[in-house]
Amino acid sequence: PALPDPSDFLAVDADLSAEERDIRDAVRDYAAAELAPRIAEWYELNSLPRDIAKGLGSLGLLGMHLEGYGCAGTNATSYGLACRELEAVDSGLRSFVSVQGSLAMFAIHRWGSEEHKQQWLPRMATGDALGCFGLTEADAGSDPGSMRTRARRDGDDWVLDGSKMWITNGTLADVAVVWAQTDPDAGSKGIRGFVVPTDTPGFTANEIKHKLSLRASLTAELVLEGVRLPADAVFPEVAGLKGPLSCLNEARYGILWGAVGAARNCYEAALSYAKDREQFGQPIAGFQLTQRKLADMVVAVNQAGLTASRIGRLKDAEQLHPAQVSFGKMANVRAALDVARTARTVLGGNGITLEYPVFRHMTNLETVLTYEGTEEMHALSIGQAVTGIAAFR
Ligand code: FAD
């Protein structure tokens, strides 16, 4: 047998179909040519140009695993591979695609009326229209059921008041999917989802500055003051937390793949640096302690890759339970953070700069650990699955 590929030690990608491999390569090539050369600048400036959406849309990466309405309709494994290759450049890029495709577009596709779908999905798939997803509030993070944003009826209209915090792409979005508590006396059954064009009077998005993580991604506070919407702005069928949780489950699936990309990129940077950098008259890759780190990183990256690949196949077979998504998100983000921190030590002083990707990934992964369900919440989800006891409260 041939010597293992240092970047795919267990040859996990050998199991991909020809189409999946083509998608992987197309995303990898596009990311290397168009995104990687600019990412350090975007990160440093805390910016992300809106026009990246058009390129991602032309590759079919926006709403990639959705059917119809101009979406690519690929399988889940292909979507995961795209997330992996984007996050190998930066978690902010994968976040952009996750929010557009798995949160905003998925919500409209799964829960919207036919009119919502026709109005928004084709333009969102091309990147001409951008979406955001407003669930979290300043005082309602892990416990979204405690949200304070309210939607009340006024005649046929809905009127929204409240605010949302930490909303990715909030300042870029043309449409916001906003989750709000409705008045039970109006017979409207608790939390409902609303399709809110961001030019509706009373809607404002304020960028959150001074982030030290996920800087190549824009994050906003949304303020809703008397935002008046027509009766049909609400998702017609779904009520309660089931609506937003179904979307989060999709996005978490992309994250567990994405983390593999970030980890792989850190490990590759460390490997290449270790082979070039000489101290005490020899490459630092020749020291046993460095090889131990490289071996630990190879194991972690490949175990995470195997986890993602297995979870992808379960999803394609429609056999994936949310607790298995929690397993993947918790295991792979934790592994990626460990790899990033180890890789950073291999780079010595250079490891703390933007010249190399490692520290950028490491700070990004601190957000990835927290959003879409913190590590603790996913541990509780796994705990509930194996014990039958919910320990959330
Ligand atoms: P909290 O819920 O206050 O948690 C604080 C700590 O308490 C954590 O360690 C948590 O695990 C722990 N904790 C809480 N409850 C329990 C419990 N029962 N048992 C044990 N430990 C517990 N949200 C959106 O809606 N849309 C977005 O687009 C979006 N993008 C984001 C982008 C960024 C950069 C960031 C940082 C966040 C984003 N979020 C978004 C919000 C994100 O999902 C929340 O930050 C996350 O859910 C955690 O909520 P919190 O920050 O309020 O922390």
PDB file of N, CA and C in Angstrom, residues 72-153:
ATOM      1  N   ALA A  72     -29.165  24.319  -5.851  1.00  0.00           N
ATOM      2  CA  ALA A  72     -28.420  23.254  -6.541  1.00  0.00           C
ATOM      3  C   ALA A  72     -28.965  21.854  -6.248  1.00  0.00           C
ATOM      4  N   GLY A  73     -29.564  21.646  -5.075  1.00  0.00           N
ATOM      5  CA  GLY A  73     -30.156  20.337  -4.779  1.00  0.00           C
ATOM      6  C   GLY A  73     -29.151  19.198  -4.684  1.00  0.00           C
ATOM      7  N   THR A  74     -27.969  19.471  -4.133  1.00  0.00           N
ATOM      8  CA  THR A  74     -26.983  18.385  -3.984  1.00  0.00           C
ATOM      9  C   THR A  74     -27.328  17.547  -2.752  1.00  0.00           C
ATOM     10  N   ASN A  75     -26.583  16.460  -2.577  1.00  0.00           N
ATOM     11  CA  ASN A  75     -26.797  15.683  -1.349  1.00  0.00           C
ATOM     12  C   ASN A  75     -26.096  16.372  -0.170  1.00  0.00           C
ATOM     13  N   ALA A  76     -26.362  15.838   1.024  1.00  0.00           N
ATOM     14  CA  ALA A  76     -25.843  16.467   2.238  1.00  0.00           C
ATOM     15  C   ALA A  76     -24.323  16.349   2.316  1.00  0.00           C
ATOM     16  N   THR A  77     -23.781  15.242   1.843  1.00  0.00           N
ATOM     17  CA  THR A  77     -22.321  15.069   1.898  1.00  0.00           C
ATOM     18  C   THR A  77     -21.630  16.144   1.059  1.00  0.00           C
ATOM     19  N   SER A  78     -22.195  16.452  -0.103  1.00  0.00           N
ATOM     20  CA  SER A  78     -21.584  17.500  -0.942  1.00  0.00           C
ATOM     21  C   SER A  78     -21.628  18.847  -0.240  1.00  0.00           C
ATOM     22  N   TYR A  79     -22.763  19.120   0.392  1.00  0.00           N
ATOM     23  CA  TYR A  79     -22.864  20.378   1.135  1.00  0.00           C
ATOM     24  C   TYR A  79     -21.808  20.414   2.248  1.00  0.00           C
ATOM     25  N   GLY A  80     -21.638  19.303   2.936  1.00  0.00           N
ATOM     26  CA  GLY A  80     -20.624  19.226   3.992  1.00  0.00           C
ATOM     27  C   GLY A  80     -19.222  19.466   3.446  1.00  0.00           C
ATOM     28  N   LEU A  81     -18.926  18.877   2.299  1.00  0.00           N
ATOM     29  CA  LEU A  81     -17.598  19.064   1.704  1.00  0.00           C
ATOM     30  C   LEU A  81     -17.361  20.532   1.361  1.00  0.00           C
ATOM     31  N   ALA A  82     -18.402  21.201   0.864  1.00  0.00           N
ATOM     32  CA  ALA A  82     -18.267  22.626   0.540  1.00  0.00           C
ATOM     33  C   ALA A  82     -17.972  23.415   1.810  1.00  0.00           C
ATOM     34  N   CYS A  83     -18.669  23.080   2.902  1.00  0.00           N
ATOM     35  CA  CYS A  83     -18.412  23.764   4.181  1.00  0.00           C
ATOM     36  C   CYS A  83     -16.980  23.505   4.634  1.00  0.00           C
ATOM     37  N   ARG A  84     -16.528  22.275   4.486  1.00  0.00           N
ATOM     38  CA  ARG A  84     -15.171  21.934   4.905  1.00  0.00           C
ATOM     39  C   ARG A  84     -14.133  22.763   4.140  1.00  0.00           C
ATOM     40  N   GLU A  85     -14.318  22.849   2.836  1.00  0.00           N
ATOM     41  CA  GLU A  85     -13.321  23.556   2.027  1.00  0.00           C
ATOM     42  C   GLU A  85     -13.378  25.064   2.245  1.00  0.00           C
ATOM     43  N   LEU A  86     -14.561  25.610   2.500  1.00  0.00           N
ATOM     44  CA  LEU A  86     -14.655  27.052   2.784  1.00  0.00           C
ATOM     45  C   LEU A  86     -14.036  27.377   4.136  1.00  0.00           C
ATOM     46  N   GLU A  87     -14.317  26.520   5.123  1.00  0.00           N
ATOM     47  CA  GLU A  87     -13.797  26.810   6.467  1.00  0.00           C
ATOM     48  C   GLU A  87     -12.301  26.535   6.553  1.00  0.00           C
ATOM     49  N   ALA A  88     -11.761  25.765   5.612  1.00  0.00           N
ATOM     50  CA  ALA A  88     -10.302  25.619   5.562  1.00  0.00           C
ATOM     51  C   ALA A  88      -9.671  26.980   5.279  1.00  0.00           C
ATOM     52  N   VAL A  89     -10.419  27.881   4.630  1.00  0.00           N
ATOM     53  CA  VAL A  89      -9.923  29.250   4.449  1.00  0.00           C
ATOM     54  C   VAL A  89     -10.275  30.078   5.685  1.00  0.00           C
ATOM     55  N   ASP A  90     -11.537  30.098   6.072  1.00  0.00           N
ATOM     56  CA  ASP A  90     -11.904  30.883   7.263  1.00  0.00           C
ATOM     57  C   ASP A  90     -13.317  30.526   7.711  1.00  0.00           C
ATOM     58  N   SER A  91     -13.510  30.460   9.030  1.00  0.00           N
ATOM     59  CA  SER A  91     -14.842  30.142   9.564  1.00  0.00           C
ATOM     60  C   SER A  91     -15.866  31.213   9.185  1.00  0.00           C
ATOM     61  N   GLY A  92     -15.407  32.446   8.943  1.00  0.00           N
ATOM     62  CA  GLY A  92     -16.330  33.507   8.561  1.00  0.00           C
ATOM     63  C   GLY A  92     -16.992  33.230   7.211  1.00  0.00           C
ATOM     64  N   LEU A  93     -16.235  32.641   6.300  1.00  0.00           N
ATOM     65  CA  LEU A  93     -16.796  32.335   4.974  1.00  0.00           C
ATOM     66  C   LEU A  93     -17.832  31.226   5.085  1.00  0.00           C
ATOM     67  N   ARG A  94     -17.499  30.208   5.859  1.00  0.00           N
ATOM     68  CA  ARG A  94     -18.486  29.137   6.059  1.00  0.00           C
ATOM     69  C   ARG A  94     -19.707  29.667   6.804  1.00  0.00           C
ATOM     70  N   SER A  95     -19.485  30.578   7.742  1.00  0.00           N
ATOM     71  CA  SER A  95     -20.633  31.166   8.446  1.00  0.00           C
ATOM     72  C   SER A  95     -21.549  31.892   7.469  1.00  0.00           C
ATOM     73  N   PHE A  96     -20.950  32.600   6.537  1.00  0.00           N
ATOM     74  CA  PHE A  96     -21.727  33.334   5.533  1.00  0.00           C
ATOM     75  C   PHE A  96     -22.649  32.374   4.775  1.00  0.00           C
ATOM     76  N   VAL A  97     -22.071  31.257   4.348  1.00  0.00           N
ATOM     77  CA  VAL A  97     -22.837  30.267   3.587  1.00  0.00           C
ATOM     78  C   VAL A  97     -23.853  29.546   4.474  1.00  0.00           C
ATOM     79  N   SER A  98     -23.468  29.281   5.727  1.00  0.00           N
ATOM     80  CA  SER A  98     -24.391  28.613   6.662  1.00  0.00           C
ATOM     81  C   SER A  98     -25.618  29.472   6.912  1.00  0.00           C
ATOM     82  N   VAL A  99     -25.388  30.766   7.162  1.00  0.00           N
ATOM     83  CA  VAL A  99     -26.510  31.640   7.499  1.00  0.00           C
ATOM     84  C   VAL A  99     -27.425  31.809   6.295  1.00  0.00           C
ATOM     85  N   GLN A 100     -26.811  32.032   5.146  1.00  0.00           N
ATOM     86  CA  GLN A 100     -27.637  32.226   3.944  1.00  0.00           C
ATOM     87  C   GLN A 100     -28.420  30.946   3.612  1.00  0.00           C
ATOM     88  N   GLY A 101     -27.705  29.812   3.553  1.00  0.00           N
ATOM     89  CA  GLY A 101     -28.325  28.580   3.046  1.00  0.00           C
ATOM     90  C   GLY A 101     -29.067  27.777   4.102  1.00  0.00           C
ATOM     91  N   SER A 102     -28.384  27.526   5.229  1.00  0.00           N
ATOM     92  CA  SER A 102     -28.964  26.605   6.214  1.00  0.00           C
ATOM     93  C   SER A 102     -29.920  27.298   7.169  1.00  0.00           C
ATOM     94  N   LEU A 103     -29.739  28.601   7.390  1.00  0.00           N
ATOM     95  CA  LEU A 103     -30.636  29.280   8.323  1.00  0.00           C
ATOM     96  C   LEU A 103     -31.720  30.050   7.561  1.00  0.00           C
ATOM     97  N   ALA A 104     -31.335  31.105   6.819  1.00  0.00           N
ATOM     98  CA  ALA A 104     -32.370  31.943   6.187  1.00  0.00           C
ATOM     99  C   ALA A 104     -33.107  31.184   5.070  1.00  0.00           C
ATOM    100  N   MET A 105     -32.352  30.620   4.122  1.00  0.00           N
ATOM    101  CA  MET A 105     -33.028  29.949   2.992  1.00  0.00           C
ATOM    102  C   MET A 105     -33.741  28.675   3.447  1.00  0.00           C
ATOM    103  N   PHE A 106     -33.086  27.900   4.304  1.00  0.00           N
ATOM    104  CA  PHE A 106     -33.751  26.670   4.777  1.00  0.00           C
ATOM    105  C   PHE A 106     -35.062  27.017   5.473  1.00  0.00           C
ATOM    106  N   ALA A 107     -35.042  28.065   6.310  1.00  0.00           N
ATOM    107  CA  ALA A 107     -36.266  28.443   7.040  1.00  0.00           C
ATOM    108  C   ALA A 107     -37.397  28.750   6.051  1.00  0.00           C
ATOM    109  N   ILE A 108     -37.086  29.525   5.023  1.00  0.00           N
ATOM    110  CA  ILE A 108     -38.119  29.903   4.042  1.00  0.00           C
ATOM    111  C   ILE A 108     -38.553  28.667   3.235  1.00  0.00           C
ATOM    112  N   HIS A 109     -37.583  27.851   2.863  1.00  0.00           N
ATOM    113  CA  HIS A 109     -37.863  26.655   2.064  1.00  0.00           C
ATOM    114  C   HIS A 109     -38.720  25.659   2.832  1.00  0.00           C
ATOM    115  N   ARG A 110     -38.396  25.483   4.137  1.00  0.00           N
ATOM    116  CA  ARG A 110     -39.077  24.470   4.941  1.00  0.00           C
ATOM    117  C   ARG A 110     -40.410  24.976   5.479  1.00  0.00           C
ATOM    118  N   TRP A 111     -40.445  26.252   5.881  1.00  0.00           N
ATOM    119  CA  TRP A 111     -41.603  26.739   6.619  1.00  0.00           C
ATOM    120  C   TRP A 111     -42.367  27.863   5.917  1.00  0.00           C
ATOM    121  N   GLY A 112     -41.792  28.447   4.858  1.00  0.00           N
ATOM    122  CA  GLY A 112     -42.433  29.585   4.214  1.00  0.00           C
ATOM    123  C   GLY A 112     -43.613  29.181   3.342  1.00  0.00           C
ATOM    124  N   SER A 113     -44.435  30.179   3.002  1.00  0.00           N
ATOM    125  CA  SER A 113     -45.527  29.947   2.051  1.00  0.00           C
ATOM    126  C   SER A 113     -44.937  29.875   0.637  1.00  0.00           C
ATOM    127  N   GLU A 114     -45.731  29.435  -0.305  1.00  0.00           N
ATOM    128  CA  GLU A 114     -45.265  29.387  -1.692  1.00  0.00           C
ATOM    129  C   GLU A 114     -44.817  30.788  -2.150  1.00  0.00           C
ATOM    130  N   GLU A 115     -45.537  31.815  -1.715  1.00  0.00           N
ATOM    131  CA  GLU A 115     -45.170  33.194  -2.098  1.00  0.00           C
ATOM    132  C   GLU A 115     -43.812  33.582  -1.517  1.00  0.00           C
ATOM    133  N   HIS A 116     -43.569  33.236  -0.236  1.00  0.00           N
ATOM    134  CA  HIS A 116     -42.243  33.528   0.354  1.00  0.00           C
ATOM    135  C   HIS A 116     -41.142  32.874  -0.478  1.00  0.00           C
ATOM    136  N   LYS A 117     -41.383  31.631  -0.840  1.00  0.00           N
ATOM    137  CA  LYS A 117     -40.340  30.885  -1.574  1.00  0.00           C
ATOM    138  C   LYS A 117     -40.071  31.523  -2.934  1.00  0.00           C
ATOM    139  N   GLN A 118     -41.171  31.827  -3.644  1.00  0.00           N
ATOM    140  CA  GLN A 118     -41.007  32.418  -4.980  1.00  0.00           C
ATOM    141  C   GLN A 118     -40.331  33.781  -4.889  1.00  0.00           C
ATOM    142  N   GLN A 119     -40.708  34.524  -3.869  1.00  0.00           N
ATOM    143  CA  GLN A 119     -40.188  35.885  -3.773  1.00  0.00           C
ATOM    144  C   GLN A 119     -38.697  35.908  -3.432  1.00  0.00           C
ATOM    145  N   TRP A 120     -38.256  35.018  -2.540  1.00  0.00           N
ATOM    146  CA  TRP A 120     -36.899  35.164  -2.021  1.00  0.00           C
ATOM    147  C   TRP A 120     -35.889  34.134  -2.509  1.00  0.00           C
ATOM    148  N   LEU A 121     -36.282  32.864  -2.608  1.00  0.00           N
ATOM    149  CA  LEU A 121     -35.257  31.819  -2.786  1.00  0.00           C
ATOM    150  C   LEU A 121     -34.437  31.948  -4.080  1.00  0.00           C
ATOM    151  N   PRO A 122     -35.056  32.204  -5.247  1.00  0.00           N
ATOM    152  CA  PRO A 122     -34.212  32.264  -6.444  1.00  0.00           C
ATOM    153  C   PRO A 122     -33.138  33.356  -6.363  1.00  0.00           C
ATOM    154  N   ARG A 123     -33.492  34.507  -5.813  1.00  0.00           N
ATOM    155  CA  ARG A 123     -32.505  35.593  -5.718  1.00  0.00           C
ATOM    156  C   ARG A 123     -31.488  35.326  -4.611  1.00  0.00           C
ATOM    157  N   MET A 124     -31.886  34.582  -3.605  1.00  0.00           N
ATOM    158  CA  MET A 124     -30.927  34.237  -2.550  1.00  0.00           C
ATOM    159  C   MET A 124     -29.948  33.173  -3.043  1.00  0.00           C
ATOM    160  N   ALA A 125     -30.411  32.300  -3.912  1.00  0.00           N
ATOM    161  CA  ALA A 125     -29.528  31.242  -4.437  1.00  0.00           C
ATOM    162  C   ALA A 125     -28.419  31.824  -5.311  1.00  0.00           C
ATOM    163  N   THR A 126     -28.713  32.920  -6.010  1.00  0.00           N
ATOM    164  CA  THR A 126     -27.676  33.532  -6.858  1.00  0.00           C
ATOM    165  C   THR A 126     -26.792  34.495  -6.076  1.00  0.00           C
ATOM    166  N   GLY A 127     -27.208  34.841  -4.857  1.00  0.00           N
ATOM    167  CA  GLY A 127     -26.452  35.832  -4.085  1.00  0.00           C
ATOM    168  C   GLY A 127     -26.905  37.250  -4.362  1.00  0.00           C
ATOM    169  N   ASP A 128     -27.976  37.418  -5.148  1.00  0.00           N
ATOM    170  CA  ASP A 128     -28.491  38.780  -5.392  1.00  0.00           C
ATOM    171  C   ASP A 128     -29.213  39.318  -4.167  1.00  0.00           C
ATOM    172  N   ALA A 129     -29.810  38.430  -3.395  1.00  0.00           N
ATOM    173  CA  ALA A 129     -30.446  38.853  -2.144  1.00  0.00           C
ATOM    174  C   ALA A 129     -29.795  38.079  -0.998  1.00  0.00           C
ATOM    175  N   LEU A 130     -29.589  38.761   0.118  1.00  0.00           N
ATOM    176  CA  LEU A 130     -28.974  38.109   1.279  1.00  0.00           C
ATOM    177  C   LEU A 130     -29.966  38.036   2.432  1.00  0.00           C
ATOM    178  N   GLY A 131     -29.806  36.986   3.233  1.00  0.00           N
ATOM    179  CA  GLY A 131     -30.698  36.793   4.367  1.00  0.00           C
ATOM    180  C   GLY A 131     -29.939  36.711   5.673  1.00  0.00           C
ATOM    181  N   CYS A 132     -30.643  36.940   6.766  1.00  0.00           N
ATOM    182  CA  CYS A 132     -30.077  36.675   8.083  1.00  0.00           C
ATOM    183  C   CYS A 132     -31.150  35.978   8.922  1.00  0.00           C
ATOM    184  N   PHE A 133     -30.762  35.542  10.112  1.00  0.00           N
ATOM    185  CA  PHE A 133     -31.625  34.688  10.933  1.00  0.00           C
ATOM    186  C   PHE A 133     -31.582  35.218  12.351  1.00  0.00           C
ATOM    187  N   GLY A 134     -32.677  35.785  12.808  1.00  0.00           N
ATOM    188  CA  GLY A 134     -32.672  36.427  14.113  1.00  0.00           C
ATOM    189  C   GLY A 134     -33.410  35.621  15.162  1.00  0.00           C
ATOM    190  N   LEU A 135     -32.649  34.880  15.950  1.00  0.00           N
ATOM    191  CA  LEU A 135     -33.226  34.109  17.050  1.00  0.00           C
ATOM    192  C   LEU A 135     -32.707  34.637  18.389  1.00  0.00           C
ATOM    193  N   THR A 136     -31.367  34.717  18.513  1.00  0.00           N
ATOM    194  CA  THR A 136     -30.746  35.071  19.793  1.00  0.00           C
ATOM    195  C   THR A 136     -31.066  36.515  20.196  1.00  0.00           C
ATOM    196  N   GLU A 137     -31.219  36.724  21.493  1.00  0.00           N
ATOM    197  CA  GLU A 137     -31.354  38.076  22.037  1.00  0.00           C
ATOM    198  C   GLU A 137     -30.299  38.275  23.117  1.00  0.00           C
ATOM    199  N   ALA A 138     -30.108  39.532  23.540  1.00  0.00           N
ATOM    200  CA  ALA A 138     -29.065  39.803  24.539  1.00  0.00           C
ATOM    201  C   ALA A 138     -29.289  38.957  25.797  1.00  0.00           C
ATOM    202  N   ASP A 139     -30.552  38.756  26.171  1.00  0.00           N
ATOM    203  CA  ASP A 139     -30.840  37.989  27.391  1.00  0.00           C
ATOM    204  C   ASP A 139     -31.409  36.600  27.109  1.00  0.00           C
ATOM    205  N   ALA A 140     -31.361  36.165  25.871  1.00  0.00           N
ATOM    206  CA  ALA A 140     -31.896  34.838  25.519  1.00  0.00           C
ATOM    207  C   ALA A 140     -30.973  34.195  24.487  1.00  0.00           C
ATOM    208  N   GLY A 141     -29.982  33.433  24.974  1.00  0.00           N
ATOM    209  CA  GLY A 141     -29.016  32.775  24.095  1.00  0.00           C
ATOM    210  C   GLY A 141     -29.285  31.282  24.037  1.00  0.00           C
ATOM    211  N   SER A 142     -28.701  30.543  24.994  1.00  0.00           N
ATOM    212  CA  SER A 142     -28.927  29.096  25.030  1.00  0.00           C
ATOM    213  C   SER A 142     -30.393  28.758  25.281  1.00  0.00           C
ATOM    214  N   ASP A 143     -31.108  29.714  25.853  1.00  0.00           N
ATOM    215  CA  ASP A 143     -32.515  29.491  26.221  1.00  0.00           C
ATOM    216  C   ASP A 143     -33.414  30.408  25.364  1.00  0.00           C
ATOM    217  N   PRO A 144     -33.537  30.111  24.071  1.00  0.00           N
ATOM    218  CA  PRO A 144     -34.256  31.040  23.190  1.00  0.00           C
ATOM    219  C   PRO A 144     -35.738  31.148  23.520  1.00  0.00           C
ATOM    220  N   GLY A 145     -36.267  30.146  24.244  1.00  0.00           N
ATOM    221  CA  GLY A 145     -37.676  30.198  24.625  1.00  0.00           C
ATOM    222  C   GLY A 145     -37.993  31.387  25.530  1.00  0.00           C
ATOM    223  N   SER A 146     -36.945  31.988  26.119  1.00  0.00           N
ATOM    224  CA  SER A 146     -37.175  33.141  27.000  1.00  0.00           C
ATOM    225  C   SER A 146     -37.115  34.458  26.230  1.00  0.00           C
ATOM    226  N   MET A 147     -37.164  34.406  24.914  1.00  0.00           N
ATOM    227  CA  MET A 147     -37.054  35.631  24.107  1.00  0.00           C
ATOM    228  C   MET A 147     -38.142  36.652  24.471  1.00  0.00           C
ATOM    229  N   ARG A 148     -37.792  37.942  24.280  1.00  0.00           N
ATOM    230  CA  ARG A 148     -38.738  39.008  24.626  1.00  0.00           C
ATOM    231  C   ARG A 148     -39.330  39.682  23.391  1.00  0.00           C
ATOM    232  N   THR A 149     -38.758  39.478  22.244  1.00  0.00           N
ATOM    233  CA  THR A 149     -39.324  40.092  21.037  1.00  0.00           C
ATOM    234  C   THR A 149     -40.751  39.607  20.852  1.00  0.00           C
ATOM    235  N   ARG A 150     -41.656  40.564  20.620  1.00  0.00           N
ATOM    236  CA  ARG A 150     -43.088  40.259  20.572  1.00  0.00           C
ATOM    237  C   ARG A 150     -43.674  40.590  19.206  1.00  0.00           C
ATOM    238  N   ALA A 151     -44.603  39.765  18.766  1.00  0.00           N
ATOM    239  CA  ALA A 151     -45.393  40.070  17.571  1.00  0.00           C
ATOM    240  C   ALA A 151     -46.847  40.127  18.012  1.00  0.00           C
ATOM    241  N   ARG A 152     -47.513  41.274  17.783  1.00  0.00           N
ATOM    242  CA  ARG A 152     -48.936  41.367  18.147  1.00  0.00           C
ATOM    243  C   ARG A 152     -49.747  41.661  16.894  1.00  0.00           C
ATOM    244  N   ARG A 153     -51.012  41.281  16.951  1.00  0.00           N
ATOM    245  CA  ARG A 153     -51.901  41.539  15.815  1.00  0.00           C
ATOM    246  C   ARG A 153     -52.460  42.941  15.929  1.00  0.00           C
TER     247      ARG A 153
END
